[in-house]
Amino acid sequence: MLLAQFFSRQALLLRKAGRCCCRVEGHKSPLAAHRGKISFHSGTWSLARVVLGIETSCDDTGAAVVDETGQVLGEALCSQKEVHLKTGGIVPTVAQQLHRESIDGVVHDALSASGISPEELTAIATTVKPGLGLSLKVGLAYGVKMVNQYKKPFIPIHHMEAHALTIRLTNPVEFPFLVLLISGGHCMLVVARGVSDYLMLGQSLDEAPGDTLDKAARRLYLVRHPECSTMSGGQAIEHLAQHGSRLHTEGFNLPMAHYPDCNFSFSGMRAHINRLILQKEKEEGLQEDQLLCCAADIAATVQHLVTLHIVKRTHRAILFCKKEGLLPPKNASLVVSGGVASNQYIRRALRTLTDATEFTLLCPPSRLCTDNGIMIAWNGIERLRAGLEILHTVEGFRYMTKAPLGLDISDQVRQAAIKVPRLK
């Protein structure tokens, strides 16, 4: 059976600011360097170019100051998780209001922690696509206001590109490399050939894996579980799955099993899990909203199915890259990023895959997988170095809720009709 062998931070300074849980780091932060490239400012200023990054694409308000040597000079982040747990999901208008309440303080805290004044910034980078329109609007408006006020260049950032390039902040990764981006809103496989040069091998045709995990957690009412009440849906599933045993899923085949491409589909899987939950609720004679005794088993099951699907499509992407010579013949890398990349079960499964295919698996630290201002500022540094889309006027600039990443060659993948063997 596929993956048979596999399947047999430092504490953060937290404070309450309004209704968001905030983190601020900088100057004398004890956060250790990863590979010596990412570090926090010790108070000694250099002449390196410096970028402020602003992130508001979904439900995290983030800002960070990063220089071109890879030093994180200051960071602040406000999460809306507690609010959205109570509402049973992200409500765009609520997210927008929380961004509005938080963004000024978040940017101020990041700059203050860095010891850098707005006048000393080289440029301001802001997420402008893709994401929730009402959330993007807040970050863009704030970035544009600062650009006009301090007469700085503006660097528009593609949210998924920022996730893809975060690894280059923490590891010495050269182009090209294969990237698996998995989050609550996206799932895609791309070959990164340069800072703004991507080949799209496949993407989700319906929902994203993080959304599937979150909805399974809501259907299981895990917010009422004593161990999971403050966790996001995906975190709750991962936590409970450690204590569960996978249930038999007779009659269910992995999505798109007969499609020889790298696209993903999770909606059918979610429907199957919902039927399984309903069946177990009837067996246990539960009333609505009550917790199942076998909730941990179902959590283990849904996590396993999501993982199998991701691994299978990624395996085909690796084989396609080898066949077409898209990556170096030796020391090729698979980079995994995005919020779902924090899931350790999925990481271990992907490591089994990369070990079998002689790839190197690279993941940013978990705190950099979820949305943050650091990745936006770093993407700004990458674009500044390459001289890509450095804008000196922002009049009429608009955000985009949907935006492709690179050239779509998924049809070529399908035409290659690569069969994926079982892993030993």
CSV table of C-alpha atoms in Angstrom, one decimal:
chain,number,residue,atom,x,y,z
A,1,MET,CA,0.0,0.0,0.0
A,2,LEU,CA,1.2,3.5,-0.7
A,3,LEU,CA,3.4,4.8,2.1
A,4,ALA,CA,3.0,1.6,4.1
A,5,GLN,CA,6.2,2.1,6.1
A,6,PHE,CA,5.4,5.7,6.7
A,7,PHE,CA,1.9,5.3,8.1
A,8,SER,CA,2.7,2.0,10.4
A,9,ARG,CA,9.8,28.0,18.9
A,10,GLN,CA,10.9,29.3,20.8
A,11,ALA,CA,8.1,30.8,22.9
A,12,LEU,CA,6.5,33.9,21.4
A,13,LEU,CA,5.9,37.2,23.2
A,14,LEU,CA,2.1,37.4,23.2
A,15,ARG,CA,-0.2,40.3,24.2
A,16,LYS,CA,-3.8,41.2,23.7
A,17,ALA,CA,-4.6,44.1,21.4
A,18,GLY,CA,-8.3,44.6,20.8
A,19,ARG,CA,-9.7,41.3,19.7
A,20,CYS,CA,-6.6,40.0,18.0
A,21,CYS,CA,-3.8,37.9,19.4
A,22,CYS,CA,-0.6,39.8,18.6
A,23,ARG,CA,3.1,38.9,18.4
A,24,VAL,CA,5.9,41.4,18.2
A,25,GLU,CA,9.6,40.6,17.6
A,26,GLY,CA,12.7,42.5,16.8
A,27,HIS,CA,15.8,44.2,18.1
A,28,LYS,CA,16.8,41.8,20.9
A,29,SER,CA,14.5,39.0,20.0
A,30,PRO,CA,16.0,35.6,21.1
A,31,LEU,CA,14.6,33.8,18.1
A,32,ALA,CA,17.5,31.8,16.8
A,33,ALA,CA,18.7,32.0,13.2
A,34,HIS,CA,17.8,29.3,10.7
A,35,ARG,CA,20.9,28.2,8.9
A,36,GLY,CA,22.4,31.6,9.9
A,37,LYS,CA,20.6,33.5,7.2
A,38,ILE,CA,17.5,34.6,9.0
A,39,SER,CA,18.2,36.5,12.2
A,40,PHE,CA,16.8,39.4,14.2
A,41,HIS,CA,18.3,42.8,14.4
A,42,SER,CA,20.6,43.4,17.3
A,43,GLY,CA,20.6,47.1,17.2
A,44,THR,CA,23.5,47.7,14.8
A,45,TRP,CA,22.2,49.3,11.6
A,46,SER,CA,23.9,48.6,8.3
A,47,LEU,CA,23.6,50.2,4.8
A,48,ALA,CA,21.6,47.2,3.4
A,49,ARG,CA,18.4,48.0,1.6
A,50,VAL,CA,15.3,47.6,3.8
A,51,VAL,CA,11.7,46.7,2.9
A,52,LEU,CA,8.5,46.9,4.9
A,53,GLY,CA,6.1,44.1,4.2
A,54,ILE,CA,2.4,44.3,4.8
A,55,GLU,CA,0.1,41.2,4.8
A,56,THR,CA,-3.8,41.3,5.0
A,57,SER,CA,-4.9,38.7,2.4
A,58,CYS,CA,-7.1,36.7,4.7
A,59,ASP,CA,-7.4,36.8,8.5
A,60,ASP,CA,-3.9,37.7,9.8
A,61,THR,CA,-2.7,41.3,10.0
A,62,GLY,CA,1.1,41.1,9.5
A,63,ALA,CA,4.0,43.5,9.0
A,64,ALA,CA,7.7,43.1,9.0
A,65,VAL,CA,10.9,44.9,8.2
A,66,VAL,CA,13.6,42.8,6.4
A,67,ASP,CA,16.9,43.8,4.9
A,68,GLU,CA,18.6,42.4,1.8
A,69,THR,CA,20.9,40.2,3.8
A,70,GLY,CA,18.0,38.3,5.2
A,71,GLN,CA,17.8,39.9,8.6
A,72,VAL,CA,14.4,40.2,10.1
A,73,LEU,CA,14.7,43.6,11.8
A,74,GLY,CA,11.2,43.7,13.3
A,75,GLU,CA,7.9,41.9,13.0
A,76,ALA,CA,4.4,42.2,14.3
A,77,LEU,CA,1.4,39.9,13.7
A,78,CYS,CA,-2.2,39.9,14.8
A,79,SER,CA,-4.3,36.8,14.4
A,80,GLN,CA,-8.1,36.8,14.2
A,81,LYS,CA,-8.3,33.1,14.9
A,82,GLU,CA,-10.2,33.4,18.2
A,83,VAL,CA,-12.9,35.6,16.6
A,84,HIS,CA,-13.4,33.3,13.6
A,85,LEU,CA,-13.6,30.2,15.8
A,86,LYS,CA,-16.6,31.7,17.5
A,87,THR,CA,-18.3,32.5,14.2
A,88,GLY,CA,-17.6,29.1,12.7
A,89,GLY,CA,-15.5,30.4,9.8
A,90,ILE,CA,-14.1,33.5,8.3
A,91,VAL,CA,-16.7,36.2,7.8
A,92,PRO,CA,-15.2,38.7,5.2
A,93,THR,CA,-16.8,41.8,6.7
A,94,VAL,CA,-15.6,40.8,10.2
A,95,ALA,CA,-12.1,40.1,8.9
A,96,GLN,CA,-12.0,43.5,7.2
A,97,GLN,CA,-13.0,45.4,10.3
A,98,LEU,CA,-10.4,43.6,12.4
A,99,HIS,CA,-7.7,44.4,9.9
A,100,ARG,CA,-8.8,48.1,10.0
A,101,GLU,CA,-8.6,48.0,13.8
A,102,SER,CA,-5.2,46.3,13.9
A,103,ILE,CA,-3.1,47.5,10.9
A,104,ASP,CA,-1.9,50.8,12.2
A,105,GLY,CA,-0.7,49.2,15.5
A,106,VAL,CA,0.9,46.2,13.7
A,107,VAL,CA,2.9,48.4,11.3
A,108,HIS,CA,3.9,50.7,14.1
A,109,ASP,CA,5.1,47.8,16.2
A,110,ALA,CA,7.1,46.2,13.4
A,111,LEU,CA,8.8,49.5,12.7
A,112,SER,CA,9.4,50.2,16.3
A,113,ALA,CA,10.8,46.8,17.0
A,114,SER,CA,13.2,47.2,14.0
A,115,GLY,CA,14.5,50.5,15.1
A,116,ILE,CA,14.0,51.8,11.5
A,117,SER,CA,12.0,54.9,10.7
A,118,PRO,CA,9.7,55.0,7.6
A,119,GLU,CA,12.0,57.5,6.1
A,120,GLU,CA,14.8,54.9,6.2
A,121,LEU,CA,12.8,52.3,4.2
A,122,THR,CA,13.9,51.5,0.7
A,123,ALA,CA,10.5,50.4,-0.4
A,124,ILE,CA,7.1,49.2,0.8
A,125,ALA,CA,5.8,45.8,-0.2
A,126,THR,CA,2.1,44.8,0.2
A,127,THR,CA,0.0,41.7,-0.7
A,128,VAL,CA,-2.3,42.7,-3.5
A,129,LYS,CA,-3.4,39.3,-4.8
A,130,PRO,CA,-5.0,36.8,-4.4
A,131,GLY,CA,-7.1,36.7,-1.3
A,132,LEU,CA,-10.3,38.0,0.3
A,133,GLY,CA,-11.2,41.3,-1.5
A,134,LEU,CA,-12.3,43.1,1.7
A,135,SER,CA,-9.1,42.1,3.5
A,136,LEU,CA,-6.7,42.9,0.6
A,137,LYS,CA,-8.4,46.3,0.3
A,138,VAL,CA,-7.3,47.3,3.9
A,139,GLY,CA,-3.6,46.3,3.4
A,140,LEU,CA,-3.4,47.9,-0.1
A,141,ALA,CA,-5.0,51.2,1.2
A,142,TYR,CA,-2.5,51.4,4.1
A,143,GLY,CA,0.5,50.6,1.9
A,144,VAL,CA,-0.5,53.2,-0.7
A,145,LYS,CA,-1.0,55.8,2.1
A,146,MET,CA,2.5,55.1,3.4
A,147,VAL,CA,4.0,55.2,-0.1
A,148,ASN,CA,2.4,58.6,-0.8
A,149,GLN,CA,3.3,60.0,2.6
A,150,TYR,CA,7.0,58.9,2.6
A,151,LYS,CA,7.6,59.0,-1.1
A,152,LYS,CA,8.8,55.4,-1.3
A,153,PRO,CA,8.6,52.9,-4.2
A,154,PHE,CA,5.7,50.4,-4.0
A,155,ILE,CA,6.2,46.6,-4.6
A,156,PRO,CA,3.0,44.7,-5.2
A,157,ILE,CA,3.2,41.1,-3.9
A,158,HIS,CA,1.5,37.9,-5.1
A,159,HIS,CA,0.6,36.1,-1.9
A,160,MET,CA,1.4,32.6,-3.2
A,161,GLU,CA,4.7,33.7,-4.7
A,162,ALA,CA,5.7,35.0,-1.3
A,163,HIS,CA,4.9,31.6,0.2
A,164,ALA,CA,7.0,29.9,-2.6
A,165,LEU,CA,10.0,32.1,-2.0
A,166,THR,CA,10.1,32.1,1.8
A,167,ILE,CA,12.4,29.1,1.8
A,168,ARG,CA,15.1,31.3,0.2
A,169,LEU,CA,15.1,33.4,3.3
A,170,THR,CA,15.9,30.4,5.5
A,171,ASN,CA,17.9,28.1,3.2
A,172,PRO,CA,20.4,28.5,0.3
A,173,VAL,CA,18.0,27.3,-2.4
A,174,GLU,CA,18.9,28.1,-6.0
A,175,PHE,CA,16.4,28.1,-8.9
A,176,PRO,CA,14.8,26.0,-10.3
A,177,PHE,CA,12.9,24.0,-7.7
A,178,LEU,CA,9.5,22.3,-7.3
A,179,VAL,CA,7.1,23.9,-5.0
A,180,LEU,CA,4.0,22.4,-3.3
A,181,LEU,CA,1.8,25.2,-1.9
A,182,ILE,CA,-0.9,24.0,0.5
A,183,SER,CA,-3.1,26.2,2.5
A,184,GLY,CA,-6.6,27.0,3.5
A,185,GLY,CA,-7.3,28.7,0.2
A,186,HIS,CA,-4.9,27.1,-2.3
A,187,CYS,CA,-3.3,23.9,-3.4
A,188,MET,CA,-0.8,24.0,-6.3
A,189,LEU,CA,2.3,22.4,-7.7
A,190,VAL,CA,4.6,24.8,-9.5
A,191,VAL,CA,8.2,24.9,-10.8
A,192,ALA,CA,9.9,28.0,-9.6
A,193,ARG,CA,12.4,29.1,-12.3
A,194,GLY,CA,13.0,32.6,-11.0
A,195,VAL,CA,11.6,35.3,-8.8
A,196,SER,CA,8.8,35.9,-11.2
A,197,ASP,CA,9.0,32.8,-13.4
A,198,TYR,CA,6.8,29.9,-12.6
A,199,LEU,CA,5.3,26.8,-14.4
A,200,MET,CA,2.0,25.7,-13.0
A,201,LEU,CA,1.8,21.9,-13.1
A,202,GLY,CA,-1.5,21.5,-11.3
A,203,GLN,CA,-3.8,23.1,-8.8
A,204,SER,CA,-7.0,22.4,-6.9
A,205,LEU,CA,-10.2,22.3,-9.1
A,206,ASP,CA,-12.5,23.0,-6.1
A,207,GLU,CA,-11.5,23.6,-2.5
A,208,ALA,CA,-8.1,23.6,-0.7
A,209,PRO,CA,-6.8,21.0,1.8
A,210,GLY,CA,-6.9,23.5,4.6
A,211,ASP,CA,-10.5,24.2,3.9
A,212,THR,CA,-11.3,20.5,3.9
A,213,LEU,CA,-9.6,20.0,7.3
A,214,ASP,CA,-11.3,23.0,8.8
A,215,LYS,CA,-14.7,22.0,7.6
A,216,ALA,CA,-14.2,18.5,8.9
A,217,ALA,CA,-13.3,20.0,12.3
A,218,ARG,CA,-16.4,22.1,12.3
A,219,ARG,CA,-18.6,19.2,11.4
A,220,LEU,CA,-17.1,17.2,14.3
A,221,TYR,CA,-17.8,20.2,16.6
A,222,LEU,CA,-14.1,20.1,17.7
A,223,VAL,CA,-14.4,23.7,19.0
A,224,ARG,CA,-16.3,22.1,21.9
A,225,HIS,CA,-13.6,19.5,22.5
A,226,PRO,CA,-11.7,20.4,25.7
A,227,GLU,CA,-8.3,19.9,24.0
A,228,CYS,CA,-9.2,21.8,20.8
A,229,SER,CA,-11.3,24.8,21.8
A,230,THR,CA,-8.6,27.3,21.0
A,231,MET,CA,-7.1,25.6,17.9
A,232,SER,CA,-7.9,26.2,14.3
A,233,GLY,CA,-9.7,23.4,12.5
A,234,GLY,CA,-6.6,22.0,10.9
A,235,GLN,CA,-4.6,22.1,14.1
A,236,ALA,CA,-7.5,20.3,15.9
A,237,ILE,CA,-7.6,17.6,13.3
A,238,GLU,CA,-3.8,17.1,13.5
A,239,HIS,CA,-3.9,17.0,17.3
A,240,LEU,CA,-6.7,14.5,17.7
A,241,ALA,CA,-5.4,12.3,14.8
A,242,GLN,CA,-2.4,11.5,17.0
A,243,HIS,CA,-4.7,9.7,19.4
A,244,GLY,CA,-6.9,8.0,16.7
A,245,SER,CA,-6.9,5.0,14.4
A,246,ARG,CA,-7.9,5.3,10.8
A,247,LEU,CA,-11.4,3.9,10.0
A,248,HIS,CA,-12.0,1.7,7.0
A,249,THR,CA,-13.2,3.7,4.0
A,250,GLU,CA,-14.6,1.0,1.8
A,251,GLY,CA,-16.1,2.2,-1.4
A,252,PHE,CA,-14.1,5.4,-1.4
A,253,ASN,CA,-11.4,6.0,-4.0
A,254,LEU,CA,-8.9,8.8,-3.9
A,255,PRO,CA,-10.1,11.8,-6.0
A,256,MET,CA,-9.0,11.9,-9.6
A,257,ALA,CA,-7.3,8.5,-9.3
A,258,HIS,CA,-7.8,7.9,-13.1
A,259,TYR,CA,-6.7,11.4,-14.2
A,260,PRO,CA,-3.0,11.4,-15.2
A,261,ASP,CA,-2.4,15.0,-14.2
A,262,CYS,CA,-1.3,17.0,-11.1
A,263,ASN,CA,-4.6,18.7,-10.3
A,264,PHE,CA,-6.3,18.2,-7.0
A,265,SER,CA,-9.9,17.8,-5.8
A,266,PHE,CA,-11.0,17.7,-2.2
A,267,SER,CA,-14.8,18.3,-2.3
A,268,GLY,CA,-15.7,14.7,-2.9
A,269,MET,CA,-13.4,13.6,0.0
A,270,ARG,CA,-15.2,16.1,2.3
A,271,ALA,CA,-18.6,14.8,1.2
A,272,HIS,CA,-17.4,11.2,2.0
A,273,ILE,CA,-16.2,12.3,5.5
A,274,ASN,CA,-19.5,14.0,6.2
A,275,ARG,CA,-21.4,10.8,5.3
A,276,LEU,CA,-19.0,8.9,7.6
A,277,ILE,CA,-19.6,11.3,10.5
A,278,LEU,CA,-23.4,11.1,10.0
A,279,GLN,CA,-23.2,7.3,10.1
A,280,LYS,CA,-21.2,7.3,13.3
A,281,GLU,CA,-23.6,9.8,14.9
A,282,LYS,CA,-26.5,7.5,14.1
A,283,GLU,CA,-24.6,4.5,15.5
A,284,GLU,CA,-23.9,6.4,18.7
A,285,GLY,CA,-27.4,7.9,19.0
A,286,LEU,CA,-26.1,11.4,19.3
A,287,GLN,CA,-28.1,14.6,19.2
A,288,GLU,CA,-27.0,17.5,17.1
A,289,ASP,CA,-23.8,19.3,18.2
A,290,GLN,CA,-22.7,16.4,20.5
A,291,LEU,CA,-19.1,15.1,20.2
A,292,LEU,CA,-18.5,11.7,18.8
A,293,CYS,CA,-16.6,9.1,20.9
A,294,CYS,CA,-14.7,8.3,17.7
A,295,ALA,CA,-13.8,11.9,16.8
A,296,ALA,CA,-10.1,11.1,17.0
A,297,ASP,CA,-10.5,8.2,14.6
A,298,ILE,CA,-12.3,10.3,12.1
A,299,ALA,CA,-9.7,13.0,12.4
A,300,ALA,CA,-7.0,10.4,11.7
A,301,THR,CA,-9.0,9.2,8.7
A,302,VAL,CA,-9.5,12.6,7.1
A,303,GLN,CA,-5.9,13.7,7.7
A,304,HIS,CA,-4.7,10.4,6.1
A,305,LEU,CA,-7.0,10.8,3.0
A,306,VAL,CA,-5.9,14.4,2.4
A,307,THR,CA,-2.3,13.4,2.8
A,308,LEU,CA,-2.5,10.4,0.4
A,309,HIS,CA,-4.1,12.6,-2.3
A,310,ILE,CA,-1.4,15.3,-1.9
A,311,VAL,CA,1.4,12.8,-2.0
A,312,LYS,CA,0.1,11.0,-5.1
A,313,ARG,CA,-0.2,14.2,-7.1
A,314,THR,CA,3.2,15.4,-5.9
A,315,HIS,CA,4.7,12.1,-6.9
A,316,ARG,CA,3.5,12.6,-10.5
A,317,ALA,CA,4.9,16.2,-10.5
A,318,ILE,CA,8.3,14.9,-9.5
A,319,LEU,CA,8.2,12.2,-12.2
A,320,PHE,CA,7.1,14.8,-14.8
A,321,CYS,CA,9.9,17.2,-13.8
A,322,LYS,CA,12.4,14.4,-14.2
A,323,LYS,CA,11.0,13.3,-17.5
A,324,GLU,CA,11.1,16.8,-18.9
A,325,GLY,CA,14.4,17.9,-17.4
A,326,LEU,CA,12.8,20.8,-15.6
A,327,LEU,CA,15.0,20.4,-12.5
A,328,PRO,CA,18.7,19.6,-11.9
A,329,PRO,CA,19.4,15.9,-12.4
A,330,LYS,CA,21.0,15.9,-9.0
A,331,ASN,CA,20.1,17.6,-5.7
A,332,ALA,CA,16.6,18.6,-6.9
A,333,SER,CA,14.4,20.1,-4.2
A,334,LEU,CA,10.7,19.9,-3.3
A,335,VAL,CA,9.8,23.0,-1.3
A,336,VAL,CA,6.5,22.8,0.7
A,337,SER,CA,5.0,26.0,2.1
A,338,GLY,CA,1.6,27.5,3.1
A,339,GLY,CA,-0.3,27.0,6.3
A,340,VAL,CA,-1.0,23.3,5.8
A,341,ALA,CA,2.7,22.7,5.4
A,342,SER,CA,2.8,23.1,9.2
A,343,ASN,CA,1.1,19.7,9.5
A,344,GLN,CA,3.8,17.3,10.6
A,345,TYR,CA,2.0,14.2,9.4
A,346,ILE,CA,1.9,15.6,5.9
A,347,ARG,CA,5.5,16.6,6.1
A,348,ARG,CA,6.6,13.1,7.2
A,349,ALA,CA,4.6,11.6,4.3
A,350,LEU,CA,6.3,13.9,1.8
A,351,ARG,CA,9.7,13.1,3.3
A,352,THR,CA,9.0,9.4,2.6
A,353,LEU,CA,8.2,10.5,-1.0
A,354,THR,CA,11.3,12.6,-1.4
A,355,ASP,CA,13.6,9.9,0.1
A,356,ALA,CA,12.2,7.4,-2.5
A,357,THR,CA,12.6,9.8,-5.4
A,358,GLU,CA,16.0,11.2,-4.4
A,359,PHE,CA,14.7,14.7,-3.9
A,360,THR,CA,15.5,17.0,-0.9
A,361,LEU,CA,12.5,18.1,1.1
A,362,LEU,CA,12.6,21.7,2.3
A,363,CYS,CA,10.0,23.4,4.5
A,364,PRO,CA,10.2,26.9,6.1
A,365,PRO,CA,9.8,26.9,9.9
A,366,SER,CA,6.2,26.4,10.9
A,367,ARG,CA,5.8,30.0,12.0
A,368,LEU,CA,6.8,31.1,8.5
A,369,CYS,CA,4.4,28.7,6.7
A,370,THR,CA,1.3,30.5,8.0
A,371,ASP,CA,0.6,34.1,6.7
A,372,ASN,CA,3.0,36.7,8.0
A,373,GLY,CA,4.6,40.0,7.1
A,374,ILE,CA,8.1,38.5,6.9
A,375,MET,CA,7.4,36.6,3.7
A,376,ILE,CA,5.9,39.7,2.1
A,377,ALA,CA,8.9,41.8,3.0
A,378,TRP,CA,11.3,39.1,1.8
A,379,ASN,CA,9.4,38.8,-1.5
A,380,GLY,CA,9.9,42.6,-1.8
A,381,ILE,CA,13.6,42.2,-1.3
A,382,GLU,CA,13.7,39.5,-4.0
A,383,ARG,CA,11.9,41.7,-6.4
A,384,LEU,CA,14.0,44.7,-5.4
A,385,ARG,CA,17.2,42.8,-6.2
A,386,ALA,CA,15.8,41.6,-9.5
A,387,GLY,CA,14.3,45.0,-10.5
A,388,LEU,CA,10.9,43.5,-11.0
A,389,GLU,CA,7.7,45.7,-10.7
A,390,ILE,CA,9.1,48.5,-8.5
A,391,LEU,CA,6.4,51.1,-8.9
A,392,HIS,CA,6.9,54.8,-8.3
A,393,THR,CA,3.3,55.7,-8.8
A,394,VAL,CA,0.3,53.8,-7.4
A,395,GLU,CA,-2.5,55.9,-8.7
A,396,GLY,CA,-5.4,53.6,-9.6
A,397,PHE,CA,-3.7,50.4,-8.5
A,398,ARG,CA,-6.2,47.7,-7.6
A,399,TYR,CA,-6.1,44.4,-5.7
A,400,MET,CA,-7.1,41.1,-7.3
A,401,THR,CA,-9.1,38.4,-5.4
A,402,LYS,CA,-7.9,35.7,-8.0
A,403,ALA,CA,-4.6,35.6,-9.7
A,404,PRO,CA,-2.7,32.8,-11.6
A,405,LEU,CA,0.8,32.0,-10.7
A,406,GLY,CA,3.0,31.6,-13.7
A,407,LEU,CA,2.4,29.7,-17.0
A,408,ASP,CA,-0.1,26.9,-16.8
A,409,ILE,CA,1.3,23.7,-18.4
A,410,SER,CA,-1.1,21.3,-16.7
A,411,ASP,CA,-2.3,20.1,-20.1
A,412,GLN,CA,1.3,19.0,-20.9
A,413,VAL,CA,1.3,17.1,-17.7
A,414,ARG,CA,-1.9,15.3,-18.6
A,415,GLN,CA,-0.7,14.5,-22.1
A,416,ALA,CA,2.5,12.9,-20.6
A,417,ALA,CA,0.2,10.3,-19.0
A,418,ILE,CA,2.7,9.4,-16.3
A,419,LYS,CA,1.7,6.4,-14.2
A,420,VAL,CA,2.6,6.8,-10.5
A,421,PRO,CA,4.0,3.6,-9.0
A,422,ARG,CA,3.5,2.5,-5.5
A,423,LEU,CA,6.2,3.6,-3.0
A,424,LYS,CA,7.9,0.7,-1.3
